[in-house]
């Protein structure tokens, strides 16, 4: 396939990506087709009236249902899942779900057997994975124990944080310079960029928090003014809705409704819906009690994992085992990439049964920490012996 990198625009021209499990850097850069009006940064978008006139749109398009079902309290979800059963059966429901998605802790021996003689790469989501979900996104902090577990993992394995938050914000929260960071759902990557990418218009030179020169890969760069405009409009239109919070992640924006009275959710949804009508190149995705507005480009957490693996020289699936741990719907893209071709292990963090593309599960951030510690212990125990690889070890594929 003859690909042309379009230096004037971060959205590259060319046919859609091939359905390959191993993608080259060039094919990774292919966009999905861009339909809709093109954006001019000077365009004035009218701020909708304070009260949306009708709420039919968000009711009929399923937004409200998605909002209600996103991140419900554990008690409610287990009740729904085990409807008609006694409350003790909730544990049975979780246990039977775990037959399909076994605990990564209980399966550690199987995972480590499979990892023998392979290079491990660790990808970690932030919210709900390294830090517990809390009402105020500003207060989502990692414990000191989690912080040192992540630092120890990064001593032995290339480790990346892949978050929906802005890269600066998640860097500030994690605070470990030795990690790689992919913020804004992978649309802002700071890492060891492949030489093919350096020089491309989506790749910029910058400095990190330690003033060290770094290369950034930002496949949605052209959307920055648009996202900023949408962020300001959303902040203005929701400012009187108690508990609503809008975040600007530079390449995407979030509207939180976790602390908003449920009777006001339709209003929030309709506002977002009305604003998005003016931006055909932006789309909505649902996170945990958050509406996320992002560019319509063929890029997500899964693509950023592939990109980082390739940039790190770890795209040979025969001797590399990527492990991705995440709790959110947006992490499913990464689980899917690893599941395809049995490339690696996705681990879903969830204390309730959920449909997922992951292979394993962990209940909550404290189990994530135990798992990270197990990886470190395993590596330290094998540090001397792993040079002499056992011959003929047969382990099942993920
Ligand atoms: O990809 P992630 O690192 O998981 O980021 C996804 C979103 O996480 C944050 O929101 C979520 O966590 C908050 C703090 O616990 C919680 O209050 C909120 O309800 C959750 O949706 C973050 O604030 C968002 O911007 C991220 O997109």
Short mmCIF file of C-alpha atoms and ligand atoms in Angstrom, two decimals:
data_model
loop_
_atom_site.label_atom_id
_atom_site.label_comp_id
_atom_site.label_asym_id
_atom_site.label_seq_id
_atom_site.Cartn_x
_atom_site.Cartn_y
_atom_site.Cartn_z
CA UNK A 1 0.00 0.00 0.00
CA UNK A 2 1.43 3.34 -1.01
CA UNK A 3 0.93 5.78 1.81
CA UNK A 4 1.48 9.45 1.59
CA UNK A 5 2.13 11.43 4.72
CA UNK A 6 0.39 14.74 4.41
CA UNK A 7 2.74 17.21 6.07
CA UNK A 8 0.27 20.08 6.16
CA UNK A 9 -2.39 18.21 8.07
CA UNK A 10 -2.20 15.79 10.97
CA UNK A 11 -5.07 13.86 9.45
CA UNK A 12 -3.36 11.87 6.78
CA UNK A 13 -4.66 11.01 3.37
CA UNK A 14 -5.05 7.45 2.23
CA UNK A 15 -7.32 4.44 2.45
CA UNK A 16 -8.52 3.12 5.81
CA UNK A 17 -6.23 0.85 7.83
CA UNK A 18 -5.86 -2.76 6.87
CA UNK A 19 -7.20 -5.23 9.34
CA UNK A 20 -3.74 -6.35 10.42
CA UNK A 21 -2.91 -7.42 13.91
CA UNK A 22 0.59 -6.08 13.47
CA UNK A 23 0.57 -2.63 12.01
CA UNK A 24 3.52 -0.74 10.70
CA UNK A 25 4.00 2.86 11.74
CA UNK A 26 2.73 4.01 8.34
CA UNK A 27 -0.49 2.08 8.54
CA UNK A 28 -0.99 3.16 12.15
CA UNK A 29 -1.11 6.71 10.89
CA UNK A 30 -4.01 6.17 8.55
CA UNK A 31 -7.16 8.03 9.50
CA UNK A 32 -10.72 6.97 9.14
CA UNK A 33 -12.47 8.86 6.38
CA UNK A 34 -13.33 12.36 7.45
CA UNK A 35 -16.81 13.34 6.56
CA UNK A 36 -18.60 16.50 7.49
CA UNK A 37 -17.74 20.14 7.24
CA UNK A 38 -14.17 21.11 7.77
CA UNK A 39 -13.41 23.30 10.73
CA UNK A 40 -12.25 26.85 10.50
CA UNK A 41 -10.85 28.08 13.79
CA UNK A 42 -12.37 31.51 13.32
CA UNK A 43 -15.89 30.12 13.02
CA UNK A 44 -18.34 31.47 15.60
CA UNK A 45 -20.52 28.78 17.11
CA UNK A 46 -23.66 30.14 18.72
CA UNK A 47 -23.99 29.13 22.36
CA UNK A 48 -27.32 27.34 22.68
CA UNK A 49 -30.04 28.77 24.88
CA UNK A 50 -29.62 27.98 28.56
CA UNK A 51 -32.48 25.49 28.63
CA UNK A 52 -32.57 23.14 25.68
CA UNK A 53 -36.02 23.29 24.15
CA UNK A 54 -36.65 19.54 23.96
CA UNK A 55 -34.99 16.46 25.31
CA UNK A 56 -36.24 14.04 22.68
CA UNK A 57 -32.89 13.76 20.92
CA UNK A 58 -30.94 12.36 23.84
CA UNK A 59 -33.80 10.08 24.83
CA UNK A 60 -34.18 8.59 21.39
CA UNK A 61 -30.48 8.25 20.63
CA UNK A 62 -29.85 6.26 23.81
CA UNK A 63 -27.52 8.78 25.45
CA UNK A 64 -29.59 8.90 28.62
CA UNK A 65 -29.67 5.14 28.99
CA UNK A 66 -25.92 5.03 28.48
CA UNK A 67 -25.48 7.76 31.08
CA UNK A 68 -27.60 5.89 33.58
CA UNK A 69 -25.82 2.60 33.08
CA UNK A 70 -22.31 4.08 33.15
CA UNK A 71 -20.46 3.36 36.37
CA UNK A 72 -23.51 2.58 38.53
CA UNK A 73 -22.94 1.92 42.21
CA UNK A 74 -21.81 -1.68 42.73
CA UNK A 75 -24.95 -2.50 44.73
CA UNK A 76 -27.31 -1.47 41.93
CA UNK A 77 -25.40 -3.26 39.22
CA UNK A 78 -25.22 -6.48 41.11
CA UNK A 79 -28.93 -6.21 41.81
CA UNK A 80 -29.66 -5.78 38.09
CA UNK A 81 -27.33 -8.57 37.15
CA UNK A 82 -28.86 -11.01 39.58
CA UNK A 83 -32.44 -9.87 39.21
CA UNK A 84 -34.77 -12.39 40.78
CA UNK A 85 -32.04 -13.92 42.92
CA UNK A 86 -31.26 -13.51 46.57
CA UNK A 87 -28.54 -10.97 47.38
CA UNK A 88 -26.09 -13.76 48.30
CA UNK A 89 -26.26 -14.79 44.68
CA UNK A 90 -24.42 -11.64 43.68
CA UNK A 91 -21.19 -13.38 44.65
CA UNK A 92 -22.20 -16.37 42.57
CA UNK A 93 -22.84 -14.03 39.62
CA UNK A 94 -19.37 -12.52 39.99
CA UNK A 95 -17.81 -15.96 40.43
CA UNK A 96 -19.43 -17.33 37.30
CA UNK A 97 -18.33 -14.24 35.38
CA UNK A 98 -14.82 -14.93 36.62
CA UNK A 99 -14.88 -18.33 34.99
CA UNK A 100 -14.77 -16.44 31.71
CA UNK A 101 -12.47 -13.67 32.98
CA UNK A 102 -10.31 -15.26 35.67
CA UNK A 103 -8.56 -13.24 38.30
CA UNK A 104 -5.11 -12.19 37.06
CA UNK A 105 -3.87 -12.79 40.61
CA UNK A 106 -5.14 -16.36 40.75
CA UNK A 107 -3.82 -16.92 37.23
CA UNK A 108 -0.44 -15.37 37.94
CA UNK A 109 1.44 -18.61 37.46
CA UNK A 110 -0.10 -19.12 34.04
CA UNK A 111 0.67 -15.51 33.07
CA UNK A 112 4.25 -15.69 34.30
CA UNK A 113 4.80 -19.03 32.59
CA UNK A 114 3.67 -17.50 29.34
CA UNK A 115 5.88 -14.46 29.98
CA UNK A 116 9.00 -16.58 30.43
CA UNK A 117 11.67 -15.69 27.86
CA UNK A 118 9.53 -12.82 26.64
CA UNK A 119 9.93 -9.09 27.06
CA UNK A 120 7.07 -7.73 29.08
CA UNK A 121 5.58 -4.29 28.39
CA UNK A 122 3.11 -2.86 30.88
CA UNK A 123 0.33 -0.42 29.96
CA UNK A 124 -1.73 1.16 32.71
CA UNK A 125 -4.87 3.22 32.63
CA UNK A 126 -5.06 5.80 35.44
CA UNK A 127 -8.56 6.49 36.83
CA UNK A 128 -10.22 3.44 38.35
CA UNK A 129 -7.04 1.41 37.76
CA UNK A 130 -4.25 3.13 39.66
CA UNK A 131 -6.51 5.43 41.66
CA UNK A 132 -9.97 4.64 43.01
CA UNK A 133 -12.95 6.41 41.43
CA UNK A 134 -13.88 9.44 43.53
CA UNK A 135 -16.47 12.20 43.08
CA UNK A 136 -14.01 14.97 42.31
CA UNK A 137 -11.55 14.22 39.49
CA UNK A 138 -9.07 16.59 41.14
CA UNK A 139 -8.93 14.24 44.14
CA UNK A 140 -8.17 11.05 42.24
CA UNK A 141 -4.78 10.35 43.74
CA UNK A 142 -2.65 7.23 43.79
CA UNK A 143 -1.69 5.89 47.18
CA UNK A 144 2.00 6.00 48.12
CA UNK A 145 2.05 2.19 47.92
CA UNK A 146 0.63 2.24 44.40
CA UNK A 147 3.14 4.92 43.43
CA UNK A 148 6.08 2.79 44.52
CA UNK A 149 4.58 -0.33 42.91
CA UNK A 150 4.37 1.46 39.57
CA UNK A 151 7.90 2.80 40.00
CA UNK A 152 9.20 -0.71 40.74
CA UNK A 153 7.43 -2.20 37.73
CA UNK A 154 9.03 0.45 35.52
CA UNK A 155 12.48 -0.58 36.80
CA UNK A 156 12.08 -3.92 35.06
CA UNK A 157 9.59 -3.44 32.24
CA UNK A 158 8.86 -0.62 29.80
CA UNK A 159 5.77 0.94 31.38
CA UNK A 160 3.30 3.42 29.92
CA UNK A 161 0.30 5.27 31.32
CA UNK A 162 -2.54 5.47 28.82
CA UNK A 163 -5.20 7.86 30.06
CA UNK A 164 -8.21 9.88 28.97
CA UNK A 165 -6.81 12.79 30.93
CA UNK A 166 -4.45 15.32 29.41
CA UNK A 167 -0.85 14.13 29.33
CA UNK A 168 0.28 17.00 31.57
CA UNK A 169 -2.40 16.23 34.13
CA UNK A 170 -1.72 12.51 34.27
CA UNK A 171 2.03 13.16 34.43
CA UNK A 172 1.40 15.48 37.36
CA UNK A 173 -0.69 12.80 39.10
CA UNK A 174 1.73 9.94 38.51
CA UNK A 175 4.95 11.94 38.73
CA UNK A 176 7.35 9.30 37.44
CA UNK A 177 9.72 10.53 34.74
CA UNK A 178 10.81 7.02 33.80
CA UNK A 179 7.39 6.10 32.34
CA UNK A 180 5.94 6.74 28.89
CA UNK A 181 2.74 8.75 28.77
CA UNK A 182 -0.18 8.74 26.36
CA UNK A 183 -2.76 11.34 27.38
CA UNK A 184 -6.11 12.35 25.83
CA UNK A 185 -7.01 8.71 25.07
CA UNK A 186 -3.67 8.21 23.33
CA UNK A 187 -3.85 11.37 21.20
CA UNK A 188 -0.84 12.89 22.98
CA UNK A 189 2.10 10.53 23.26
CA UNK A 190 5.42 11.24 24.92
CA UNK A 191 7.73 8.36 24.32
CA UNK A 192 10.59 7.00 22.27
CA UNK A 193 9.28 8.00 18.88
CA UNK A 194 10.13 5.97 15.84
CA UNK A 195 12.44 7.69 13.37
CA UNK A 196 9.78 7.51 10.66
CA UNK A 197 7.53 9.65 12.81
CA UNK A 198 10.12 12.25 13.75
CA UNK A 199 9.80 15.00 11.16
CA UNK A 200 6.15 14.34 10.53
CA UNK A 201 3.80 17.27 11.15
CA UNK A 202 2.09 15.42 14.00
CA UNK A 203 5.39 14.99 15.76
CA UNK A 204 6.66 17.99 17.65
CA UNK A 205 9.73 18.71 19.67
CA UNK A 206 9.12 19.81 23.21
CA UNK A 207 10.54 19.64 26.71
CA UNK A 208 9.27 17.53 29.57
CA UNK A 209 8.76 18.53 33.20
CA UNK A 210 12.50 18.12 33.79
CA UNK A 211 13.28 20.38 30.84
CA UNK A 212 14.58 17.39 28.91
CA UNK A 213 14.01 17.44 25.15
CA UNK A 214 11.25 15.05 24.10
CA UNK A 215 9.31 14.22 20.98
CA UNK A 216 5.55 14.24 21.13
CA UNK A 217 3.22 12.46 18.76
CA UNK A 218 -0.13 14.22 18.51
CA UNK A 219 -2.34 12.81 15.75
CA UNK A 220 -5.21 15.23 16.51
CA UNK A 221 -3.17 18.44 16.60
CA UNK A 222 -5.41 20.29 14.18
CA UNK A 223 -8.33 19.86 16.62
CA UNK A 224 -6.77 21.83 19.49
CA UNK A 225 -8.55 25.16 18.72
CA UNK A 226 -11.81 23.32 18.11
CA UNK A 227 -11.63 21.44 21.40
CA UNK A 228 -10.75 24.63 23.22
CA UNK A 229 -13.76 26.38 21.71
CA UNK A 230 -16.08 23.49 22.60
CA UNK A 231 -14.64 23.34 26.11
CA UNK A 232 -15.34 27.04 26.68
CA UNK A 233 -18.86 26.73 25.28
CA UNK A 234 -19.60 23.70 27.45
CA UNK A 235 -18.16 25.34 30.57
CA UNK A 236 -20.35 28.39 29.97
CA UNK A 237 -23.54 26.46 29.24
CA UNK A 238 -23.21 24.10 32.23
CA UNK A 239 -21.94 26.63 34.75
CA UNK A 240 -25.29 26.85 36.54
CA UNK A 241 -25.83 23.11 36.76
CA UNK A 242 -24.77 22.14 40.27
CA UNK A 243 -22.05 19.49 40.29
CA UNK A 244 -21.30 19.63 36.54
CA UNK A 245 -17.62 19.84 35.69
CA UNK A 246 -15.97 20.33 32.32
CA UNK A 247 -12.33 19.43 31.69
CA UNK A 248 -10.14 20.48 28.78
CA UNK A 249 -7.70 17.72 27.87
CA UNK A 250 -6.38 19.65 24.85
CA UNK A 251 -7.32 16.97 22.28
CA UNK A 252 -10.63 16.04 23.89
CA UNK A 253 -12.98 17.41 26.54
CA UNK A 254 -14.96 15.79 29.35
CA UNK A 255 -18.29 16.73 30.89
CA UNK A 256 -18.68 15.10 34.31
CA UNK A 257 -22.13 14.45 35.77
CA UNK A 258 -21.26 12.14 38.69
CA UNK A 259 -22.10 14.91 41.19
CA UNK A 260 -25.09 16.27 39.28
CA UNK A 261 -28.62 15.51 40.46
CA UNK A 262 -30.00 12.80 38.15
CA UNK A 263 -32.97 14.97 37.21
CA UNK A 264 -30.51 17.33 35.47
CA UNK A 265 -28.76 14.66 33.42
CA UNK A 266 -31.10 15.08 30.44
CA UNK A 267 -30.31 18.81 30.39
CA UNK A 268 -26.57 18.14 30.35
CA UNK A 269 -26.97 15.52 27.65
CA UNK A 270 -29.10 17.80 25.50
CA UNK A 271 -26.61 20.68 25.82
CA UNK A 272 -23.75 18.45 24.72
CA UNK A 273 -25.88 17.05 21.92
CA UNK A 274 -26.86 20.55 20.69
CA UNK A 275 -23.27 21.74 20.71
CA UNK A 276 -21.97 18.66 18.92
CA UNK A 277 -24.47 19.26 16.10
CA UNK A 278 -22.25 22.21 15.14
CA UNK A 279 -19.12 20.08 15.06
CA UNK A 280 -19.52 17.14 12.69
CA UNK A 281 -15.84 16.31 13.11
CA UNK A 282 -16.27 15.67 16.82
CA UNK A 283 -17.95 12.67 18.42
CA UNK A 284 -19.20 11.61 21.81
CA UNK A 285 -18.07 8.60 23.80
CA UNK A 286 -19.29 7.53 27.24
CA UNK A 287 -16.94 7.03 30.17
CA UNK A 288 -17.65 6.51 33.84
CA UNK A 289 -20.25 9.19 34.59
CA UNK A 290 -18.58 11.38 32.02
CA UNK A 291 -19.41 12.44 28.46
CA UNK A 292 -16.26 12.64 26.40
CA UNK A 293 -16.00 14.76 23.27
CA UNK A 294 -13.25 13.78 20.89
CA UNK A 295 -12.21 14.13 17.25
CA UNK A 296 -13.50 11.72 14.66
CA UNK A 297 -10.14 10.22 13.82
CA UNK A 298 -9.06 6.63 13.67
CA UNK A 299 -7.11 6.80 16.88
CA UNK A 300 -7.76 5.45 20.35
CA UNK A 301 -6.03 3.78 23.28
CA UNK A 302 -5.57 0.61 21.23
CA UNK A 303 -3.80 2.47 18.43
CA UNK A 304 -1.58 4.23 20.93
CA UNK A 305 -0.56 0.90 22.46
CA UNK A 306 0.38 -0.39 19.00
CA UNK A 307 2.22 2.86 18.34
CA UNK A 308 4.19 2.66 21.60
CA UNK A 309 5.04 -1.01 21.05
CA UNK A 310 6.38 -0.20 17.62
CA UNK A 311 8.25 2.87 18.86
CA UNK A 312 9.83 0.78 21.62
CA UNK A 313 10.91 -1.86 19.11
CA UNK A 314 8.51 -4.31 20.79
CA UNK A 315 6.20 -5.12 17.93
CA UNK A 316 7.43 -8.65 17.43
CA UNK A 317 4.68 -10.58 19.12
CA UNK A 318 6.74 -13.78 19.33
CA UNK A 319 9.02 -12.55 22.06
CA UNK A 320 7.01 -9.69 23.56
CA UNK A 321 4.13 -9.90 25.98
CA UNK A 322 2.18 -6.66 26.41
CA UNK A 323 -0.12 -6.44 29.41
CA UNK A 324 -2.76 -3.71 29.53
CA UNK A 325 -4.74 -3.00 32.71
CA UNK A 326 -7.80 -0.74 32.57
CA UNK A 327 -11.33 -0.30 33.87
CA UNK A 328 -13.13 1.84 31.34
CA UNK A 329 -14.99 1.40 28.03
CA UNK A 330 -12.19 3.32 26.32
CA UNK A 331 -9.76 0.62 27.48
CA UNK A 332 -11.67 -1.94 25.43
CA UNK A 333 -9.89 -0.67 22.29
CA UNK A 334 -6.59 -1.66 23.85
CA UNK A 335 -7.92 -5.03 25.05
CA UNK A 336 -9.14 -5.71 21.51
CA UNK A 337 -5.71 -4.98 20.02
CA UNK A 338 -4.07 -7.42 22.42
CA UNK A 339 -6.73 -10.10 21.99
CA UNK A 340 -6.33 -9.96 18.21
CA UNK A 341 -3.79 -12.61 17.27
CA UNK A 342 -3.37 -13.57 20.95
CA UNK A 343 -0.86 -10.78 21.18
CA UNK A 344 -1.01 -10.08 24.88
CA UNK A 345 -3.19 -9.89 27.95
CA UNK A 346 -5.90 -7.35 28.65
CA UNK A 347 -6.91 -7.18 32.29
CA UNK A 348 -10.22 -5.53 33.18
CA UNK A 349 -10.51 -3.86 36.57
CA UNK A 350 -14.08 -4.38 37.69
CA UNK A 351 -15.88 -5.45 40.81
CA UNK A 352 -19.01 -6.26 38.84
CA UNK A 353 -19.57 -8.56 35.85
CA UNK A 354 -19.11 -6.73 32.52
CA UNK A 355 -18.80 -7.66 28.87
CA UNK A 356 -15.18 -7.14 27.91
CA UNK A 357 -12.46 -7.97 25.40
CA UNK A 358 -10.01 -8.50 28.26
CA UNK A 359 -8.68 -11.95 29.19
CA UNK A 360 -8.36 -11.54 32.92
CA UNK A 361 -9.89 -9.45 35.66
CA UNK A 362 -8.92 -7.69 38.86
CA UNK A 363 -11.48 -6.34 41.28
CA UNK A 364 -10.10 -2.91 42.10
CA UNK A 365 -6.95 -0.77 42.30
CA UNK A 366 -5.75 -2.63 45.39
CA UNK A 367 -5.71 -5.87 43.38
CA UNK A 368 -3.95 -4.00 40.56
CA UNK A 369 -1.26 -3.09 43.07
CA UNK A 370 -0.92 -6.71 44.20
CA UNK A 371 -0.60 -7.78 40.60
CA UNK A 372 2.11 -5.18 39.89
CA UNK A 373 3.97 -6.32 43.00
CA UNK A 374 3.72 -9.93 41.84
CA UNK A 375 5.28 -8.97 38.51
CA UNK A 376 8.18 -7.31 40.31
CA UNK A 377 8.67 -10.27 42.69
CA UNK A 378 8.56 -12.70 39.80
CA UNK A 379 11.14 -10.68 37.86
CA UNK A 380 13.43 -10.37 40.87
CA UNK A 381 13.24 -14.10 41.56
CA UNK A 382 14.08 -14.89 37.97
CA UNK A 383 16.62 -12.18 37.44
CA UNK A 384 19.55 -14.58 37.55
CA UNK A 385 17.93 -17.70 36.24
CA UNK A 386 16.16 -16.15 33.26
CA UNK A 387 19.40 -15.92 31.28
CA UNK A 388 19.38 -19.74 31.23
CA UNK A 389 15.99 -20.30 29.66
CA UNK A 390 14.33 -23.64 30.32
CA UNK A 391 13.92 -25.63 27.15
CA UNK A 392 10.62 -27.04 26.03
CA UNK A 393 8.28 -25.12 28.31
CA UNK A 394 4.86 -25.36 26.76
CA UNK A 395 2.23 -22.91 27.85
CA UNK A 396 -1.18 -22.19 26.53
CA UNK A 397 -1.82 -19.10 24.45
CA UNK A 398 -3.83 -16.35 26.11
O1 LIG B 1 -8.51 6.85 30.95
P1 LIG B 1 -8.57 7.18 32.40
O2 LIG B 1 -7.24 7.48 33.02
O3 LIG B 1 -9.34 6.14 33.18
O4 LIG B 1 -9.41 8.53 32.46
C1 LIG B 1 -10.81 8.52 32.19
C2 LIG B 1 -11.47 9.70 32.85
O5 LIG B 1 -11.04 9.68 34.21
C3 LIG B 1 -11.44 10.76 35.04
O6 LIG B 1 -12.81 10.63 35.33
C4 LIG B 1 -13.14 9.44 36.03
O7 LIG B 1 -12.49 9.45 37.32
C5 LIG B 1 -12.92 10.53 38.19
C6 LIG B 1 -12.08 10.45 39.45
O8 LIG B 1 -12.20 9.22 40.08
C7 LIG B 1 -14.43 10.40 38.46
O9 LIG B 1 -14.85 11.46 39.29
C8 LIG B 1 -15.19 10.42 37.13
O10 LIG B 1 -16.56 10.19 37.36
C9 LIG B 1 -14.65 9.34 36.18
O11 LIG B 1 -15.25 9.46 34.90
C10 LIG B 1 -11.12 12.08 34.39
O12 LIG B 1 -11.57 13.14 35.19
C11 LIG B 1 -11.67 12.15 32.99
O13 LIG B 1 -11.33 13.37 32.41
C12 LIG B 1 -11.07 11.00 32.19
O14 LIG B 1 -11.52 11.05 30.86
#
